Amino acid sequence: VICSLTRRFSTSVRTKATNRVYNQQKHFQANKDIPVHLRGGSMDVLLYRLTMGGTVFGVGWTLYALWKASFPQTPAE
């Protein structure tokens, strides 16, 4: 049983996949004026701006929560 499974997996036809690593390396290692995290095009720019916006919003929300926790309001009588 083990021999038949080994033979089946080792002799199976493998699909020919193109190796795109070399082309990607040429694209991202080229000496350009664009930062490497923005070289993927408009989708990378959108993701970068969403990430930075979310980060700024999160830091602001955290500072607000710390401010509210530092100075609790006294209940009105």
Backbone as JSON Lines, residues from 0, in Angstrom:
{"i":0,"aa":"V","n":[0.84,-1.19,0.0],"ca":[0.0,0.0,0.0],"c":[0.88,1.25,0.0]}
{"i":1,"aa":"I","n":[1.91,1.27,0.83],"ca":[2.78,2.44,0.9],"c":[3.54,2.63,-0.4]}
{"i":2,"aa":"C","n":[3.98,1.53,-1.01],"ca":[4.7,1.64,-2.26],"c":[3.8,2.19,-3.37]}
{"i":3,"aa":"S","n":[2.56,1.77,-3.4],"ca":[1.67,2.26,-4.45],"c":[1.36,3.75,-4.26]}
{"i":4,"aa":"L","n":[1.22,4.2,-3.02],"ca":[0.99,5.62,-2.78],"c":[2.21,6.45,-3.14]}
{"i":5,"aa":"T","n":[3.38,5.95,-2.79],"ca":[4.61,6.65,-3.11],"c":[4.78,6.75,-4.62]}
{"i":6,"aa":"R","n":[4.54,5.67,-5.33],"ca":[4.67,5.67,-6.77],"c":[3.65,6.61,-7.4]}
{"i":7,"aa":"R","n":[2.44,6.63,-6.88],"ca":[1.4,7.48,-7.44],"c":[1.77,8.96,-7.3]}
{"i":8,"aa":"F","n":[2.29,9.36,-6.16],"ca":[2.62,10.77,-5.96],"c":[3.92,11.16,-6.64]}
{"i":9,"aa":"S","n":[4.85,10.24,-6.76],"ca":[6.14,10.61,-7.34],"c":[6.09,10.63,-8.86]}
{"i":10,"aa":"T","n":[5.17,9.92,-9.48],"ca":[5.12,9.9,-10.94],"c":[3.98,10.72,-11.5]}
{"i":11,"aa":"S","n":[3.31,11.47,-10.67],"ca":[2.2,12.27,-11.17],"c":[2.72,13.39,-12.06]}
{"i":12,"aa":"V","n":[1.91,13.78,-12.98],"ca":[2.29,14.83,-13.91],"c":[2.22,16.17,-13.19]}
{"i":13,"aa":"R","n":[3.31,16.87,-13.25],"ca":[3.35,18.17,-12.6],"c":[3.07,19.25,-13.64]}
{"i":14,"aa":"T","n":[2.27,20.2,-13.25],"ca":[1.97,21.29,-14.18],"c":[3.17,22.22,-14.25]}
{"i":15,"aa":"K","n":[3.38,22.76,-15.43],"ca":[4.49,23.69,-15.6],"c":[4.05,25.06,-15.13]}
{"i":16,"aa":"A","n":[4.67,25.52,-14.08],"ca":[4.39,26.85,-13.56],"c":[5.51,27.78,-13.97]}
{"i":17,"aa":"T","n":[5.15,28.96,-14.39],"ca":[6.19,29.91,-14.78],"c":[6.8,30.52,-13.52]}
{"i":18,"aa":"N","n":[8.08,30.69,-13.57],"ca":[8.8,31.28,-12.45],"c":[8.81,32.79,-12.63]}
{"i":19,"aa":"R","n":[8.01,33.49,-11.84],"ca":[7.9,34.93,-11.96],"c":[8.78,35.66,-10.96]}
{"i":20,"aa":"V","n":[9.56,34.94,-10.2],"ca":[10.37,35.57,-9.16],"c":[11.4,36.5,-9.77]}
{"i":21,"aa":"Y","n":[12.03,36.1,-10.84],"ca":[13.07,36.91,-11.46],"c":[12.5,38.24,-11.95]}
{"i":22,"aa":"N","n":[11.34,38.21,-12.58],"ca":[10.72,39.46,-13.05],"c":[10.32,40.35,-11.89]}
{"i":23,"aa":"Q","n":[9.81,39.77,-10.82],"ca":[9.45,40.56,-9.65],"c":[10.69,41.18,-9.0]}
{"i":24,"aa":"Q","n":[11.78,40.42,-8.95],"ca":[13.02,40.96,-8.39],"c":[13.52,42.14,-9.22]}
{"i":25,"aa":"K","n":[13.45,42.02,-10.53],"ca":[13.89,43.13,-11.38],"c":[13.02,44.36,-11.14]}
{"i":26,"aa":"H","n":[11.71,44.15,-10.97],"ca":[10.8,45.27,-10.77],"c":[11.04,45.97,-9.44]}
{"i":27,"aa":"F","n":[11.17,45.2,-8.37],"ca":[11.27,45.8,-7.04],"c":[12.69,46.22,-6.66]}
{"i":28,"aa":"Q","n":[13.7,45.7,-7.33],"ca":[15.07,46.08,-7.01],"c":[15.61,47.17,-7.94]}
{"i":29,"aa":"A","n":[14.79,47.64,-8.86],"ca":[15.23,48.69,-9.77],"c":[15.45,49.98,-8.97]}
{"i":30,"aa":"N","n":[16.39,50.76,-9.42],"ca":[16.72,52.01,-8.74],"c":[15.75,53.09,-9.21]}
{"i":31,"aa":"K","n":[14.68,53.27,-8.46],"ca":[13.66,54.26,-8.79],"c":[13.52,55.22,-7.61]}
{"i":32,"aa":"D","n":[12.78,56.29,-7.83],"ca":[12.57,57.27,-6.77],"c":[11.36,56.93,-5.9]}
{"i":33,"aa":"I","n":[10.65,55.86,-6.22],"ca":[9.47,55.46,-5.47],"c":[9.89,54.5,-4.36]}
{"i":34,"aa":"P","n":[9.37,54.66,-3.14],"ca":[9.68,53.7,-2.08],"c":[9.19,52.29,-2.46]}
{"i":35,"aa":"V","n":[9.85,51.29,-1.95],"ca":[9.56,49.92,-2.36],"c":[8.15,49.5,-1.94]}
{"i":36,"aa":"H","n":[7.62,50.06,-0.86],"ca":[6.28,49.66,-0.44],"c":[5.19,50.31,-1.28]}
{"i":37,"aa":"L","n":[5.54,51.17,-2.22],"ca":[4.55,51.79,-3.1],"c":[4.76,51.42,-4.56]}
{"i":38,"aa":"R","n":[5.65,50.52,-4.86],"ca":[5.95,50.18,-6.26],"c":[4.94,49.24,-6.9]}
{"i":39,"aa":"G","n":[4.01,48.74,-6.13],"ca":[3.02,47.81,-6.68],"c":[1.9,48.49,-7.43]}
{"i":40,"aa":"G","n":[1.84,49.81,-7.42],"ca":[0.82,50.52,-8.16],"c":[-0.19,51.18,-7.24]}
{"i":41,"aa":"S","n":[-1.35,51.47,-7.82],"ca":[-2.37,52.24,-7.09],"c":[-2.95,51.46,-5.92]}
{"i":42,"aa":"M","n":[-3.01,50.15,-6.02],"ca":[-3.54,49.35,-4.91],"c":[-2.62,49.44,-3.69]}
{"i":43,"aa":"D","n":[-1.32,49.46,-3.91],"ca":[-0.38,49.62,-2.8],"c":[-0.52,51.0,-2.16]}
{"i":44,"aa":"V","n":[-0.73,52.03,-2.97],"ca":[-0.91,53.38,-2.44],"c":[-2.18,53.43,-1.59]}
{"i":45,"aa":"L","n":[-3.26,52.81,-2.09],"ca":[-4.52,52.8,-1.35],"c":[-4.36,52.06,-0.02]}
{"i":46,"aa":"L","n":[-3.74,50.89,-0.04],"ca":[-3.53,50.14,1.18],"c":[-2.63,50.89,2.16]}
{"i":47,"aa":"Y","n":[-1.62,51.56,1.65],"ca":[-0.72,52.33,2.5],"c":[-1.48,53.47,3.19]}
{"i":48,"aa":"R","n":[-2.29,54.19,2.42],"ca":[-3.02,55.32,3.01],"c":[-4.09,54.86,3.98]}
{"i":49,"aa":"L","n":[-4.77,53.75,3.68],"ca":[-5.74,53.21,4.63],"c":[-5.07,52.77,5.92]}
{"i":50,"aa":"T","n":[-3.91,52.14,5.8],"ca":[-3.19,51.69,6.98],"c":[-2.73,52.88,7.82]}
{"i":51,"aa":"M","n":[-2.18,53.89,7.17],"ca":[-1.72,55.06,7.92],"c":[-2.88,55.82,8.54]}
{"i":52,"aa":"G","n":[-3.99,55.93,7.81],"ca":[-5.17,56.59,8.36],"c":[-5.72,55.84,9.57]}
{"i":53,"aa":"G","n":[-5.79,54.53,9.46],"ca":[-6.25,53.72,10.59],"c":[-5.33,53.82,11.79]}
{"i":54,"aa":"T","n":[-4.05,53.89,11.53],"ca":[-3.08,54.02,12.62],"c":[-3.22,55.36,13.33]}
{"i":55,"aa":"V","n":[-3.34,56.43,12.55],"ca":[-3.51,57.76,13.15],"c":[-4.81,57.82,13.94]}
{"i":56,"aa":"F","n":[-5.89,57.27,13.38],"ca":[-7.17,57.24,14.08],"c":[-7.06,56.44,15.38]}
{"i":57,"aa":"G","n":[-6.39,55.29,15.34],"ca":[-6.24,54.45,16.53],"c":[-5.42,55.14,17.61]}
{"i":58,"aa":"V","n":[-4.36,55.81,17.23],"ca":[-3.55,56.53,18.22],"c":[-4.36,57.67,18.83]}
{"i":59,"aa":"G","n":[-5.1,58.4,17.99],"ca":[-5.94,59.47,18.51],"c":[-7.01,58.96,19.46]}
{"i":60,"aa":"W","n":[-7.64,57.85,19.1],"ca":[-8.67,57.26,19.96],"c":[-8.06,56.81,21.29]}
{"i":61,"aa":"T","n":[-6.88,56.24,21.25],"ca":[-6.21,55.79,22.47],"c":[-5.87,56.97,23.37]}
{"i":62,"aa":"L","n":[-5.34,58.04,22.79],"ca":[-5.02,59.23,23.58],"c":[-6.28,59.84,24.19]}
{"i":63,"aa":"Y","n":[-7.38,59.85,23.44],"ca":[-8.65,60.35,23.96],"c":[-9.13,59.49,25.14]}
{"i":64,"aa":"A","n":[-9.05,58.17,24.99],"ca":[-9.49,57.27,26.06],"c":[-8.62,57.44,27.29]}
{"i":65,"aa":"L","n":[-7.32,57.62,27.12],"ca":[-6.45,57.86,28.26],"c":[-6.78,59.18,28.94]}
{"i":66,"aa":"W","n":[-7.08,60.21,28.16],"ca":[-7.46,61.5,28.72],"c":[-8.74,61.39,29.54]}
{"i":67,"aa":"K","n":[-9.73,60.7,28.98],"ca":[-11.0,60.53,29.69],"c":[-10.81,59.71,30.97]}
{"i":68,"aa":"A","n":[-9.93,58.72,30.94],"ca":[-9.71,57.89,32.11],"c":[-8.89,58.63,33.17]}
{"i":69,"aa":"S","n":[-8.06,59.57,32.74],"ca":[-7.23,60.3,33.69],"c":[-8.01,61.34,34.47]}
{"i":70,"aa":"F","n":[-9.03,61.9,33.87],"ca":[-9.82,62.93,34.51],"c":[-11.3,62.53,34.54]}
{"i":71,"aa":"P","n":[-11.66,61.65,35.45],"ca":[-13.07,61.21,35.47],"c":[-13.97,62.35,35.94]}
{"i":72,"aa":"Q","n":[-15.19,62.35,35.42],"ca":[-16.14,63.38,35.78],"c":[-16.84,63.0,37.09]}
{"i":73,"aa":"T","n":[-17.06,64.0,37.92],"ca":[-17.8,63.73,39.15],"c":[-19.29,63.84,38.85]}
{"i":74,"aa":"P","n":[-20.1,62.99,39.43],"ca":[-21.53,63.06,39.14],"c":[-22.14,64.34,39.7]}
{"i":75,"aa":"A","n":[-23.06,64.9,38.96],"ca":[-23.73,66.12,39.41],"c":[-24.73,65.8,40.48]}
{"i":76,"aa":"E","n":[-24.82,66.68,41.49],"ca":[-25.75,66.43,42.61],"c":[-27.08,67.09,42.39]}
